[in-house]
Structures are given as C-alpha cells and as structure tokens.
mmCIF file of C-alpha atoms in Angstrom:
data_model
loop_
_atom_site.group_PDB
_atom_site.id
_atom_site.type_symbol
_atom_site.label_atom_id
_atom_site.label_comp_id
_atom_site.label_asym_id
_atom_site.label_seq_id
_atom_site.Cartn_x
_atom_site.Cartn_y
_atom_site.Cartn_z
ATOM 1 C CA MET A 1 152.151 111.916 109.746
ATOM 2 C CA SER A 2 153.031 110.875 106.175
ATOM 3 C CA ASN A 3 155.757 113.166 103.994
ATOM 4 C CA VAL A 4 153.691 111.924 101.034
ATOM 5 C CA ARG A 5 151.979 114.686 98.887
ATOM 6 C CA LEU A 6 150.455 112.910 96.203
ATOM 7 C CA ALA A 7 148.728 114.639 92.821
ATOM 8 C CA VAL A 8 145.970 112.132 91.739
ATOM 9 C CA ILE A 9 145.656 113.730 88.133
ATOM 10 C CA TYR A 10 143.041 111.874 85.509
ATOM 11 C CA TYR A 11 141.237 112.345 82.607
ATOM 12 C CA SER A 12 138.092 111.099 82.002
ATOM 13 C CA THR A 13 135.319 111.441 79.078
ATOM 14 C CA TYR A 14 132.397 109.557 80.533
ATOM 15 C CA GLY A 15 133.245 108.995 83.959
ATOM 16 C CA THR A 16 135.271 105.842 84.419
ATOM 17 C CA ASN A 17 138.517 107.180 85.235
ATOM 18 C CA HIS A 18 137.234 109.986 87.302
ATOM 19 C CA ARG A 19 135.650 107.085 89.370
ATOM 20 C CA MET A 20 139.217 105.459 89.621
ATOM 21 C CA ALA A 21 140.665 108.379 90.822
ATOM 22 C CA GLN A 22 138.388 109.200 93.448
ATOM 23 C CA VAL A 23 138.675 105.511 94.784
ATOM 24 C CA ALA A 24 142.798 105.966 94.717
ATOM 25 C CA VAL A 25 142.404 109.334 96.526
ATOM 26 C CA GLU A 26 140.394 107.711 99.491
ATOM 27 C CA ALA A 27 142.677 104.771 99.752
ATOM 28 C CA ALA A 28 145.641 107.347 99.877
ATOM 29 C CA GLN A 29 144.252 109.649 102.171
ATOM 30 C CA THR A 30 143.332 106.403 104.256
ATOM 31 C CA ALA A 31 147.190 105.502 104.051
ATOM 32 C CA GLY A 32 148.276 109.232 105.476
ATOM 33 C CA ALA A 33 149.103 111.160 101.964
ATOM 34 C CA GLU A 34 148.143 114.753 101.649
ATOM 35 C CA VAL A 35 146.272 114.286 98.331
ATOM 36 C CA ARG A 36 145.118 116.534 95.550
ATOM 37 C CA LEU A 37 142.421 115.371 92.935
ATOM 38 C CA LEU A 38 143.341 117.089 89.635
ATOM 39 C CA LYS A 39 141.926 117.016 86.334
ATOM 40 C CA VAL A 40 143.673 117.741 82.883
ATOM 41 C CA PRO A 41 142.555 120.280 80.814
ATOM 42 C CA GLU A 42 139.673 119.390 77.878
ATOM 43 C CA THR A 43 141.167 120.074 74.404
ATOM 44 C CA ALA A 44 138.341 118.951 72.404
ATOM 45 C CA PRO A 45 136.124 121.588 71.294
ATOM 46 C CA ALA A 46 133.293 122.695 73.355
ATOM 47 C CA GLY A 47 130.769 121.842 70.366
ATOM 48 C CA VAL A 48 131.891 118.345 70.296
ATOM 49 C CA VAL A 49 131.530 117.570 74.021
ATOM 50 C CA ASN A 50 128.154 119.004 74.367
ATOM 51 C CA GLY A 51 127.004 117.303 71.247
ATOM 52 C CA GLN A 52 127.250 114.211 73.348
ATOM 53 C CA ASP A 53 124.856 113.894 76.284
ATOM 54 C CA ALA A 54 127.366 111.469 78.531
ATOM 55 C CA TRP A 55 130.592 113.582 77.329
ATOM 56 C CA ARG A 56 128.586 116.867 78.735
ATOM 57 C CA ALA A 57 126.975 115.563 81.759
ATOM 58 C CA GLN A 58 130.562 114.285 82.990
ATOM 59 C CA ALA A 59 132.337 117.720 82.224
ATOM 60 C CA GLU A 60 129.239 119.202 84.300
ATOM 61 C CA LEU A 61 129.763 116.800 87.238
ATOM 62 C CA THR A 62 133.579 117.842 87.433
ATOM 63 C CA ALA A 63 133.415 121.176 86.821
ATOM 64 C CA ASP A 64 134.841 122.268 90.404
ATOM 65 C CA VAL A 65 137.665 119.834 90.163
ATOM 66 C CA PRO A 66 140.614 121.930 89.603
ATOM 67 C CA GLU A 67 142.578 121.697 86.340
ATOM 68 C CA VAL A 68 146.512 120.563 87.068
ATOM 69 C CA THR A 69 148.896 122.962 86.698
ATOM 70 C CA HIS A 70 152.701 123.041 86.888
ATOM 71 C CA ALA A 71 152.320 124.457 90.420
ATOM 72 C CA ASP A 72 150.575 121.338 91.639
ATOM 73 C CA MET A 73 153.822 119.021 89.921
ATOM 74 C CA GLU A 74 156.051 120.779 91.802
ATOM 75 C CA TRP A 75 154.212 120.396 95.170
ATOM 76 C CA ALA A 76 153.708 116.770 94.561
ATOM 77 C CA ASN A 77 156.439 114.329 95.812
ATOM 78 C CA ALA A 78 154.376 111.329 94.129
ATOM 79 C CA TYR A 79 151.934 111.138 90.898
ATOM 80 C CA LEU A 80 149.086 109.088 90.065
ATOM 81 C CA PHE A 81 148.018 109.141 86.537
ATOM 82 C CA SER A 82 144.506 107.679 85.384
ATOM 83 C CA ALA A 83 143.384 107.855 81.538
ATOM 84 C CA PRO A 84 141.380 106.119 78.912
ATOM 85 C CA THR A 85 143.004 104.100 76.285
ATOM 86 C CA ARG A 86 143.014 105.530 72.888
ATOM 87 C CA TYR A 87 144.330 103.100 70.245
ATOM 88 C CA GLY A 88 146.671 101.773 72.740
ATOM 89 C CA VAL A 89 148.152 104.707 73.761
ATOM 90 C CA SER A 90 146.722 107.341 76.514
ATOM 91 C CA ALA A 91 143.965 109.846 75.664
ATOM 92 C CA SER A 92 145.082 112.986 74.033
ATOM 93 C CA GLN A 93 144.311 114.889 76.650
ATOM 94 C CA LEU A 94 146.662 113.754 79.040
ATOM 95 C CA ARG A 95 149.533 113.715 76.574
ATOM 96 C CA ALA A 96 148.839 117.457 75.934
ATOM 97 C CA PHE A 97 149.297 118.179 79.280
ATOM 98 C CA ILE A 98 152.445 115.990 79.440
ATOM 99 C CA ASP A 99 153.617 117.765 76.796
ATOM 100 C CA THR A 100 153.698 121.208 78.584
ATOM 101 C CA LEU A 101 156.196 119.764 81.065
ATOM 102 C CA GLY A 102 159.346 120.666 79.168
ATOM 103 C CA PRO A 103 160.185 123.116 81.539
ATOM 104 C CA LEU A 104 159.932 121.198 85.072
ATOM 105 C CA TRP A 105 161.729 118.121 83.222
ATOM 106 C CA ALA A 106 164.844 120.481 82.154
ATOM 107 C CA GLU A 107 165.133 121.923 85.910
ATOM 108 C CA GLY A 108 164.827 118.061 87.456
ATOM 109 C CA LYS A 109 161.266 119.072 89.243
ATOM 110 C CA LEU A 110 159.670 115.939 88.224
ATOM 111 C CA ALA A 111 162.760 113.322 89.144
ATOM 112 C CA ASN A 112 163.098 110.747 91.926
ATOM 113 C CA LYS A 113 159.292 111.225 92.764
ATOM 114 C CA ALA A 114 157.254 108.066 92.853
ATOM 115 C CA VAL A 115 154.787 107.593 89.993
ATOM 116 C CA SER A 116 151.765 105.091 89.147
ATOM 117 C CA ALA A 117 149.202 105.058 86.357
ATOM 118 C CA MET A 118 145.992 103.438 85.678
ATOM 119 C CA THR A 119 143.661 102.956 82.624
ATOM 120 C CA SER A 120 140.436 101.749 80.927
ATOM 121 C CA ALA A 121 139.171 100.366 77.640
ATOM 122 C CA GLN A 122 136.363 99.379 76.272
ATOM 123 C CA ASN A 123 137.281 95.695 76.081
ATOM 124 C CA ALA A 124 139.506 93.601 77.727
ATOM 125 C CA HIS A 125 142.260 93.792 75.336
ATOM 126 C CA GLY A 126 141.727 97.416 73.953
ATOM 127 C CA GLY A 127 145.483 98.142 74.590
ATOM 128 C CA GLN A 128 145.651 99.078 78.235
ATOM 129 C CA GLU A 129 148.887 97.514 78.865
ATOM 130 C CA THR A 130 150.461 99.258 76.034
ATOM 131 C CA THR A 131 148.840 102.600 77.530
ATOM 132 C CA LEU A 132 150.620 102.044 80.842
ATOM 133 C CA ILE A 133 154.032 101.177 79.192
ATOM 134 C CA GLY A 134 153.753 104.276 77.342
ATOM 135 C CA LEU A 135 153.105 106.582 80.400
ATOM 136 C CA TYR A 136 155.752 105.032 82.304
ATOM 137 C CA THR A 137 158.483 105.324 79.040
ATOM 138 C CA THR A 138 157.823 109.130 79.555
ATOM 139 C CA MET A 139 158.106 109.303 83.344
ATOM 140 C CA ILE A 140 161.300 106.881 83.280
ATOM 141 C CA HIS A 141 162.484 110.031 80.791
ATOM 142 C CA TRP A 142 161.539 112.346 83.718
ATOM 143 C CA GLY A 143 163.665 110.231 86.407
ATOM 144 C CA ALA A 144 160.594 109.373 88.283
ATOM 145 C CA ILE A 145 160.448 105.900 90.306
ATOM 146 C CA ILE A 146 157.936 103.784 88.878
ATOM 147 C CA VAL A 147 155.671 102.220 91.445
ATOM 148 C CA ALA A 148 153.389 99.570 89.746
ATOM 149 C CA PRO A 149 151.671 97.410 91.515
ATOM 150 C CA GLY A 150 153.150 93.961 90.090
ATOM 151 C CA TYR A 151 151.556 90.945 91.472
ATOM 152 C CA THR A 152 151.969 92.183 94.922
ATOM 153 C CA ASP A 153 148.566 91.288 96.374
ATOM 154 C CA PRO A 154 145.739 88.539 94.996
ATOM 155 C CA VAL A 155 143.526 91.323 94.462
ATOM 156 C CA ILE A 156 145.356 91.864 91.371
ATOM 157 C CA TYR A 157 144.536 88.579 89.853
ATOM 158 C CA ALA A 158 140.806 89.029 90.971
ATOM 159 C CA ALA A 159 140.842 92.286 88.907
ATOM 160 C CA GLY A 160 142.061 91.015 85.762
ATOM 161 C CA GLY A 161 145.912 90.510 86.303
ATOM 162 C CA ASN A 162 147.808 93.511 84.922
ATOM 163 C CA PRO A 163 150.906 94.187 86.998
ATOM 164 C CA TYR A 164 151.451 97.553 85.124
ATOM 165 C CA GLY A 165 148.345 99.270 86.962
ATOM 166 C CA THR A 166 144.655 98.757 87.368
ATOM 167 C CA SER A 167 142.693 98.636 84.159
ATOM 168 C CA VAL A 168 139.094 98.493 83.708
ATOM 169 C CA SER A 169 136.702 97.703 81.123
ATOM 170 C CA ALA A 170 134.815 100.930 80.825
ATOM 171 C CA THR A 171 131.243 99.984 81.015
ATOM 172 C CA GLY A 172 129.765 103.439 81.784
ATOM 173 C CA GLY A 173 128.662 101.617 85.020
ATOM 174 C CA PRO A 174 130.241 101.504 88.938
ATOM 175 C CA LEU A 175 133.592 99.941 89.292
ATOM 176 C CA SER A 176 133.508 96.116 90.329
ATOM 177 C CA GLU A 177 134.700 95.446 93.912
ATOM 178 C CA GLU A 178 137.365 93.609 92.410
ATOM 179 C CA SER A 179 138.382 96.886 90.586
ATOM 180 C CA GLN A 180 138.406 99.083 93.485
ATOM 181 C CA ALA A 181 140.533 96.889 95.424
ATOM 182 C CA ALA A 182 143.235 96.883 93.033
ATOM 183 C CA ILE A 183 143.069 100.747 92.770
ATOM 184 C CA ARG A 184 142.840 100.605 96.368
ATOM 185 C CA HIS A 185 146.041 98.160 96.581
ATOM 186 C CA GLN A 186 147.746 100.225 93.962
ATOM 187 C CA ALA A 187 147.697 103.569 95.751
ATOM 188 C CA ARG A 188 148.527 102.367 99.249
ATOM 189 C CA ARG A 189 151.597 100.864 97.797
ATOM 190 C CA LEU A 190 152.348 103.910 95.853
ATOM 191 C CA VAL A 191 151.890 106.207 98.973
ATOM 192 C CA GLU A 192 154.107 103.649 101.067
ATOM 193 C CA PHE A 193 157.025 103.409 98.318
ATOM 194 C CA ALA A 194 157.105 107.509 97.980
ATOM 195 C CA GLY A 195 157.142 107.708 101.598
ATOM 196 C CA LYS A 196 160.197 105.889 101.911
ATOM 197 C CA ILE A 197 161.780 107.755 98.789
ATOM 198 C CA ALA A 198 161.042 111.023 100.259
ATOM 199 C CA SER A 199 162.503 110.190 103.763
#
C-alpha cells in the first residue's frame, strides 16, 4: 500500500491540460497512490467563457470536477500541476490560486512535499520551459521537493525532450502516444519519490 496522497491540480481552457491530468491520475493510481483530480477556479468572466464555444464546452465537460481547496493542499503529500503557458508563464487562473496559499506556506504546510509540473502551448517554442521553471521557483519558496522527469527515460526524448516536465503542443485533438508515455513516466517518478520522502 502506497503512502502517497497525490493532488493532480490543473487548469484547462480548451481541454489539453485536463487530458494530461487524466493520464497522470491513471498512471499514479496504477503506481499505488491515492489520487485526487482537482481543477483551479475559473477567474475569467462567465460572459467571456460562454462567448467561446470550445471554452464553454470544456467548462461544461468538467463541471463535476471539484475545485482545489486549501484542505486538499494539506491532505496531499505530493502535487502534480498542469496548466497552459500564457506568454511564457502559467495561466493566470493557476497563479491566482497559488497566490491564495500564503497562509499555508507561512505555517510550513507546503514544505517537504514532492512536486512536479506539466504544461502546453500552441507551438513547440511557446514558453513551456519558462512556465515550468517559474512554477518550480514558487515551489522552491514553499520548501517543496522538485521531482522533474529529467532525461531518466527514453520516452522523454520521444515526446520532445523537455526535462523540466511534460509539455505538449495544444492542437485541440487527442494527446499523442509519446506525450502520454512521458506523462505516465513523470507521474510514476513523482509517486516513487513522494513515497521515499514520506517514509
């Protein structure tokens, strides 16, 4: 029985990061972790969301996914974040949630927990690496333990070669087999090291 309690926390406008999170959940559960799939709250006005068919459809599709809370952050001893890149940083919806975590950080409740991150952008050089490094900078402030995939498996090269975390080009379609393999590897690696840290 694994001692890992993993929160897979995502934001997804059109569905790519939601699909990435789902692949990670399945892999982490297979690796023995107790997993919660959670989304960050939408901060865009309802009129904007409803004004775009694809955005509205994604919101409706995931209406039953619970929003992440501070209680979830305390419950978990590992985190996997996934959010799209916006101008080289993570989507503002994820940053807005992170900005609420000051009280937990101040009490040390985010420290010593394994964490990893994933992202997407419209094109291959759309800022994925800076997005991941930016997230990790925040998590270093928490005192969390970064578990990046590195070049620890050939699937990393097949999926584009990003050692910081799985990143995909958001096409609106299904994830490639290579991307799914990289996500599964990253999730398993996170569970493995989270278990070692928690023991």
